[in-house]
Amino acid sequence: MDMDAFSAVNADRWSRLHELAYKGRLSGPEADELLTLYQSTSAHLSLIRSLAPESGLSASLSATLAQARTRFTGARSNVMEDLARFFVVALPAAFYRLTWLTLACGAAFVLIGAAYALWISSSPEALRAVASEAAARQYVEEDFINYYSANPAASFAGAVWTNNAWISAQAVALGITGVWVPMILFSNAQGVGIAAGIFAAAGKSDVFYSYILPHGLMELTAVFIACAAGLRIFWAMVSPGPRTRGRAVAEEGRSLITVALGLVLVLFVSGLVEGFVTPSALPVWAKIGIGAAVLAGYWLYVLTCGRHAYQAGERGGLRREDAGYSEIAA
């Protein structure tokens, strides 16, 4: 079929459908015309997709049909229903499908961090290479601890939330490169490992972990989730399966929008813990207990709600209508 000729013949109908779909108010005849044009254009879209599924024309008609469908069917749900579906179905399913990759990223982080900590703490030469004796002493006795209380808790929590959200956004958005995720994991593991090694060399590992664990348990898990999401996009490009590479990356990207939104909430919680719990006067066991409870709550949410939704076929992506699909007339 000559796509250009087909478009030229039907362009006026499609333009009219677009005009009616976005018109403020419709008369009775216009509503009837909208329905008729919707049905014929749906058939046209079905034919176009069979020949050029990734074309710009296909995407344009799909968006117009989605708007037209909304006009004659009304709103598909209210805000509260959408929120309920997001938190009970879509979000936990999106997190659940990343479970094993999240754990793999966490394992890699721990191994790298532990190796650096062991190296710094057991090698005086390595310790001197990263910090002088005076600098190491000041870091252990002042700088590290003061970092958590130098600013008001609320502003500090906000700054931490913004910074961690930015790191996670980079992992998701740039994961397709294949190198950004390993770089983020390595650099963060290196930094934590060196800090742990400096404290261990000074005989104050207990101080380090009393400050890093309350918020770090959930905060680092959020980074691992973001890295797992980035790796999923990269793998969709490398191994798209029966789909075209563009379609595979697009579908994976749409599903990871949910992950990105969920990470904003997860990092907000970890930011509150870092701002209000980590520097507080609570006993160490209580602070670490709060951090562990937040992490346990996350995994309970994912492994119960997420598993159930995933087994029911949910993958955490946008609904077909939200993603621009249209119902094709038979």
Short mmCIF file of C-alpha atoms in Angstrom, two decimals:
data_model
loop_
_atom_site.label_atom_id
_atom_site.label_comp_id
_atom_site.label_asym_id
_atom_site.label_seq_id
_atom_site.Cartn_x
_atom_site.Cartn_y
_atom_site.Cartn_z
CA MET A 1 0.00 0.00 0.00
CA ASP A 2 1.21 3.50 -0.83
CA MET A 3 1.24 5.19 2.59
CA ASP A 4 1.52 8.70 1.16
CA ALA A 5 -1.50 8.19 -1.11
CA PHE A 6 -3.48 6.62 1.74
CA SER A 7 -2.68 9.60 3.99
CA ALA A 8 -3.63 12.09 1.28
CA VAL A 9 -7.01 10.45 0.75
CA ASN A 10 -7.89 10.34 4.47
CA ALA A 11 -6.13 13.46 5.76
CA ASP A 12 -9.30 15.56 5.82
CA ARG A 13 -11.17 12.94 7.89
CA TRP A 14 -8.33 12.70 10.37
CA SER A 15 -8.09 16.46 10.62
CA ARG A 16 -11.82 16.70 11.25
CA LEU A 17 -11.62 14.01 13.94
CA HIS A 18 -8.82 15.93 15.64
CA GLU A 19 -10.86 19.14 15.47
CA LEU A 20 -13.96 17.53 17.02
CA ALA A 21 -11.96 15.62 19.64
CA TYR A 22 -10.49 18.83 21.02
CA LYS A 23 -13.53 21.07 20.54
CA GLY A 24 -15.01 22.53 23.71
CA ARG A 25 -18.68 21.68 23.17
CA LEU A 26 -20.27 19.39 20.59
CA SER A 27 -23.75 19.58 19.10
CA GLY A 28 -25.77 16.42 18.55
CA PRO A 29 -24.77 16.05 14.87
CA GLU A 30 -21.13 16.75 15.75
CA ALA A 31 -21.19 14.04 18.41
CA ASP A 32 -22.56 11.57 15.86
CA GLU A 33 -19.88 12.65 13.39
CA LEU A 34 -17.20 12.19 16.04
CA LEU A 35 -18.29 8.60 16.68
CA THR A 36 -18.39 7.80 12.95
CA LEU A 37 -14.95 9.27 12.34
CA TYR A 38 -13.59 7.47 15.40
CA GLN A 39 -14.71 4.10 14.05
CA SER A 40 -13.31 4.66 10.55
CA THR A 41 -10.02 6.10 11.84
CA SER A 42 -9.59 3.14 14.22
CA ALA A 43 -9.75 0.86 11.18
CA HIS A 44 -7.23 3.09 9.37
CA LEU A 45 -4.88 2.94 12.36
CA SER A 46 -5.11 -0.84 12.45
CA LEU A 47 -4.04 -0.99 8.81
CA ILE A 48 -1.22 1.53 9.30
CA ARG A 49 0.15 -0.33 12.28
CA SER A 50 0.30 -3.55 10.32
CA LEU A 51 2.64 -1.83 7.86
CA ALA A 52 4.49 0.79 9.93
CA PRO A 53 3.86 0.28 13.67
CA GLU A 54 6.50 2.79 14.82
CA SER A 55 5.64 5.62 12.42
CA GLY A 56 4.87 9.17 13.47
CA LEU A 57 1.50 8.92 11.74
CA SER A 58 0.59 5.91 13.88
CA ALA A 59 1.47 7.78 17.07
CA SER A 60 -0.44 10.89 15.99
CA LEU A 61 -3.62 9.00 15.12
CA SER A 62 -3.38 7.00 18.33
CA ALA A 63 -3.26 10.18 20.40
CA THR A 64 -6.21 11.68 18.52
CA LEU A 65 -8.26 8.52 18.97
CA ALA A 66 -7.49 8.48 22.69
CA GLN A 67 -8.78 12.04 23.02
CA ALA A 68 -11.86 11.23 20.95
CA ARG A 69 -12.62 8.18 23.07
CA THR A 70 -12.45 10.32 26.19
CA ARG A 71 -15.01 12.72 24.68
CA PHE A 72 -17.72 10.13 24.13
CA THR A 73 -16.99 7.78 27.03
CA GLY A 74 -16.31 10.38 29.69
CA ALA A 75 -13.56 10.19 32.29
CA ARG A 76 -12.37 6.64 32.77
CA SER A 77 -11.88 7.00 36.53
CA ASN A 78 -11.68 9.54 39.29
CA VAL A 79 -8.52 10.73 40.97
CA MET A 80 -8.95 8.58 44.07
CA GLU A 81 -9.37 5.43 41.98
CA ASP A 82 -6.22 6.24 40.04
CA LEU A 83 -4.27 6.86 43.25
CA ALA A 84 -5.53 3.61 44.77
CA ARG A 85 -4.53 1.65 41.68
CA PHE A 86 -1.11 3.31 41.62
CA PHE A 87 -0.23 2.49 45.23
CA VAL A 88 -1.91 -0.93 45.49
CA VAL A 89 -1.21 -2.37 42.04
CA ALA A 90 1.09 -0.46 39.69
CA LEU A 91 3.82 0.74 42.05
CA PRO A 92 4.40 -2.49 44.02
CA ALA A 93 4.35 -4.51 40.77
CA ALA A 94 6.92 -2.18 39.22
CA PHE A 95 9.19 -2.56 42.25
CA TYR A 96 8.61 -6.32 42.42
CA ARG A 97 9.74 -6.96 38.85
CA LEU A 98 13.07 -5.31 39.76
CA THR A 99 13.61 -7.39 42.90
CA TRP A 100 16.44 -9.62 41.72
CA LEU A 101 18.26 -6.85 39.88
CA THR A 102 17.92 -4.64 42.97
CA LEU A 103 19.47 -7.35 45.14
CA ALA A 104 22.24 -7.90 42.59
CA CYS A 105 23.08 -4.19 42.59
CA GLY A 106 23.06 -4.23 46.39
CA ALA A 107 25.39 -7.23 46.50
CA ALA A 108 27.82 -5.56 44.10
CA PHE A 109 27.76 -2.39 46.20
CA VAL A 110 28.46 -4.27 49.43
CA LEU A 111 31.34 -6.25 47.92
CA ILE A 112 33.02 -3.15 46.49
CA GLY A 113 32.47 -1.13 49.66
CA ALA A 114 33.73 -3.92 51.91
CA ALA A 115 36.86 -4.35 49.78
CA TYR A 116 37.69 -0.65 50.05
CA ALA A 117 36.95 -0.59 53.78
CA LEU A 118 39.22 -3.57 54.40
CA TRP A 119 41.98 -2.10 52.25
CA ILE A 120 41.90 1.35 53.89
CA SER A 121 41.64 0.01 57.44
CA SER A 122 44.43 -2.57 57.08
CA SER A 123 46.94 -0.59 55.02
CA PRO A 124 48.55 2.53 56.51
CA GLU A 125 49.84 3.43 53.04
CA ALA A 126 46.34 3.31 51.58
CA LEU A 127 44.99 5.41 54.44
CA ARG A 128 47.67 8.06 53.92
CA ALA A 129 46.90 8.07 50.20
CA VAL A 130 43.28 9.16 50.80
CA ALA A 131 43.80 11.50 53.78
CA SER A 132 46.56 12.86 55.95
CA GLU A 133 46.58 11.89 59.62
CA ALA A 134 45.21 15.29 60.63
CA ALA A 135 42.51 15.24 57.95
CA ALA A 136 41.45 11.71 58.90
CA ARG A 137 41.23 12.69 62.58
CA GLN A 138 39.13 15.75 61.82
CA TYR A 139 36.85 13.72 59.54
CA VAL A 140 36.26 11.07 62.22
CA GLU A 141 35.90 13.42 65.19
CA GLU A 142 34.10 16.39 63.62
CA ASP A 143 33.24 16.59 59.93
CA PHE A 144 31.31 13.34 59.53
CA ILE A 145 29.13 13.83 62.60
CA ASN A 146 28.62 17.56 62.10
CA TYR A 147 27.39 16.95 58.55
CA TYR A 148 24.10 15.60 59.93
CA SER A 149 23.42 18.47 62.32
CA ALA A 150 25.02 21.54 60.71
CA ASN A 151 21.67 22.63 59.22
CA PRO A 152 18.07 22.60 60.50
CA ALA A 153 16.53 19.14 60.18
CA ALA A 154 13.81 20.17 57.74
CA SER A 155 16.14 21.96 55.31
CA PHE A 156 18.72 19.19 55.58
CA ALA A 157 16.10 16.54 54.84
CA GLY A 158 14.97 18.53 51.79
CA ALA A 159 18.52 18.89 50.50
CA VAL A 160 19.21 15.18 50.97
CA TRP A 161 15.95 14.27 49.21
CA THR A 162 16.80 16.49 46.23
CA ASN A 163 20.35 15.16 45.93
CA ASN A 164 19.37 11.50 46.15
CA ALA A 165 16.46 11.99 43.75
CA TRP A 166 18.91 13.51 41.26
CA ILE A 167 21.28 10.53 41.57
CA SER A 168 18.40 8.09 41.10
CA ALA A 169 17.04 10.05 38.13
CA GLN A 170 20.44 9.82 36.46
CA ALA A 171 20.55 6.06 37.01
CA VAL A 172 17.13 5.59 35.42
CA ALA A 173 17.49 8.09 32.57
CA LEU A 174 21.07 7.26 31.63
CA GLY A 175 20.89 3.54 32.31
CA ILE A 176 20.43 2.94 28.60
CA THR A 177 24.10 3.84 28.06
CA GLY A 178 25.17 0.67 29.86
CA VAL A 179 28.01 2.45 31.68
CA TRP A 180 26.26 4.99 33.90
CA VAL A 181 24.79 2.45 36.33
CA PRO A 182 28.11 0.63 36.98
CA MET A 183 29.79 4.02 37.43
CA ILE A 184 27.19 5.19 39.98
CA LEU A 185 27.37 1.92 41.89
CA PHE A 186 31.15 1.89 41.94
CA SER A 187 31.64 5.54 42.90
CA ASN A 188 29.09 5.39 45.73
CA ALA A 189 30.42 2.06 47.02
CA GLN A 190 33.94 3.44 46.87
CA GLY A 191 32.96 6.53 48.87
CA VAL A 192 31.13 4.56 51.57
CA GLY A 193 33.94 1.98 51.73
CA ILE A 194 36.65 4.60 52.15
CA ALA A 195 34.66 6.33 54.90
CA ALA A 196 34.12 3.02 56.69
CA GLY A 197 37.83 2.21 56.35
CA ILE A 198 38.88 5.55 57.86
CA PHE A 199 36.61 5.00 60.87
CA ALA A 200 37.78 1.40 61.24
CA ALA A 201 41.42 2.49 61.22
CA ALA A 202 40.58 4.93 64.04
CA GLY A 203 38.80 2.19 66.00
CA LYS A 204 35.42 3.94 65.72
CA SER A 205 33.44 1.76 63.35
CA ASP A 206 30.54 1.82 65.81
CA VAL A 207 30.23 5.59 65.35
CA PHE A 208 30.23 5.29 61.58
CA TYR A 209 27.52 2.65 61.44
CA SER A 210 25.39 4.39 64.07
CA TYR A 211 25.14 7.36 61.72
CA ILE A 212 25.04 5.65 58.34
CA LEU A 213 22.62 2.78 58.99
CA PRO A 214 19.43 4.59 60.19
CA HIS A 215 18.87 6.33 56.86
CA GLY A 216 21.33 4.42 54.68
CA LEU A 217 19.40 1.16 54.72
CA MET A 218 16.51 2.65 52.74
CA GLU A 219 18.45 5.36 50.95
CA LEU A 220 20.94 2.95 49.42
CA THR A 221 18.17 0.50 48.56
CA ALA A 222 16.49 3.30 46.60
CA VAL A 223 19.73 3.83 44.67
CA PHE A 224 19.88 0.08 43.95
CA ILE A 225 16.29 0.19 42.65
CA ALA A 226 17.15 3.10 40.37
CA CYS A 227 20.21 1.26 39.08
CA ALA A 228 18.11 -1.85 38.45
CA ALA A 229 15.61 0.24 36.48
CA GLY A 230 18.40 1.71 34.36
CA LEU A 231 19.76 -1.75 33.64
CA ARG A 232 16.30 -2.93 32.51
CA ILE A 233 16.20 -0.18 29.88
CA PHE A 234 19.73 -1.05 28.75
CA TRP A 235 18.86 -4.73 28.43
CA ALA A 236 15.68 -3.93 26.50
CA MET A 237 17.89 -2.20 23.94
CA VAL A 238 20.48 -5.00 23.84
CA SER A 239 18.00 -7.89 23.77
CA PRO A 240 14.54 -6.71 22.63
CA GLY A 241 13.27 -10.22 21.89
CA PRO A 242 10.51 -10.44 19.25
CA ARG A 243 9.80 -6.71 19.51
CA THR A 244 11.57 -4.02 17.57
CA ARG A 245 14.35 -2.37 19.55
CA GLY A 246 12.53 0.97 19.64
CA ARG A 247 9.29 -0.62 20.83
CA ALA A 248 11.08 -2.63 23.53
CA VAL A 249 12.86 0.44 24.90
CA ALA A 250 9.64 2.50 24.75
CA GLU A 251 7.61 -0.12 26.61
CA GLU A 252 10.30 -0.58 29.26
CA GLY A 253 10.62 3.17 29.62
CA ARG A 254 6.87 3.60 30.13
CA SER A 255 6.82 0.98 32.86
CA LEU A 256 9.76 2.62 34.61
CA ILE A 257 7.92 5.93 34.84
CA THR A 258 6.09 4.29 37.73
CA VAL A 259 9.40 3.31 39.33
CA ALA A 260 10.69 6.88 39.05
CA LEU A 261 7.56 8.26 40.72
CA GLY A 262 7.78 5.65 43.46
CA LEU A 263 11.43 6.47 44.15
CA VAL A 264 10.48 10.08 44.82
CA LEU A 265 8.32 8.86 47.69
CA VAL A 266 10.87 6.33 48.94
CA LEU A 267 13.64 8.93 48.98
CA PHE A 268 11.34 11.39 50.73
CA VAL A 269 10.94 8.90 53.59
CA SER A 270 14.67 8.17 53.79
CA GLY A 271 15.34 11.92 53.70
CA LEU A 272 13.05 12.41 56.70
CA VAL A 273 14.93 9.69 58.59
CA GLU A 274 18.28 11.26 57.72
CA GLY A 275 17.13 14.73 58.68
CA PHE A 276 15.24 13.96 61.89
CA VAL A 277 16.35 10.53 63.17
CA THR A 278 20.05 10.13 62.31
CA PRO A 279 21.25 13.26 64.19
CA SER A 280 18.73 12.90 67.02
CA ALA A 281 19.47 12.10 70.65
CA LEU A 282 17.69 8.74 70.43
CA PRO A 283 19.63 5.65 71.51
CA VAL A 284 21.63 4.07 68.71
CA TRP A 285 19.52 0.91 68.82
CA ALA A 286 16.36 2.99 68.38
CA LYS A 287 17.73 4.94 65.41
CA ILE A 288 18.93 1.81 63.64
CA GLY A 289 15.64 0.12 64.54
CA ILE A 290 13.67 2.91 62.84
CA GLY A 291 15.82 2.59 59.72
CA ALA A 292 15.41 -1.19 59.70
CA ALA A 293 11.65 -0.84 60.15
CA VAL A 294 11.43 1.49 57.13
CA LEU A 295 13.39 -0.99 55.01
CA ALA A 296 11.30 -3.92 56.25
CA GLY A 297 8.14 -1.98 55.44
CA TYR A 298 9.35 -1.46 51.89
CA TRP A 299 10.10 -5.15 51.31
CA LEU A 300 6.86 -6.23 52.96
CA TYR A 301 4.97 -3.89 50.62
CA VAL A 302 6.81 -5.18 47.55
CA LEU A 303 6.71 -8.89 48.38
CA THR A 304 3.02 -8.92 49.29
CA CYS A 305 1.21 -6.34 47.17
CA GLY A 306 3.83 -6.47 44.44
CA ARG A 307 3.92 -10.23 44.09
CA HIS A 308 0.13 -10.48 44.00
CA ALA A 309 -0.15 -7.75 41.34
CA TYR A 310 2.70 -9.22 39.28
CA GLN A 311 1.21 -12.70 39.31
CA ALA A 312 -2.07 -11.16 38.14
CA GLY A 313 -0.28 -9.84 35.06
CA GLU A 314 0.47 -6.29 36.20
CA ARG A 315 3.90 -4.91 35.25
CA GLY A 316 3.61 -1.42 36.65
CA GLY A 317 3.45 0.33 33.28
CA LEU A 318 0.95 2.81 31.95
CA ARG A 319 -2.45 1.52 30.99
CA ARG A 320 -2.96 0.95 27.29
CA GLU A 321 -5.11 4.05 26.98
CA ASP A 322 -2.61 6.18 28.92
CA ALA A 323 0.23 4.98 26.73
CA GLY A 324 -1.56 6.07 23.58
CA TYR A 325 -3.07 2.77 22.42
CA SER A 326 -6.50 2.78 20.90
CA GLU A 327 -9.24 0.27 20.72
CA ILE A 328 -9.28 -1.07 17.18
CA ALA A 329 -12.62 -1.66 15.63
CA ALA A 330 -13.19 -5.18 14.39
#
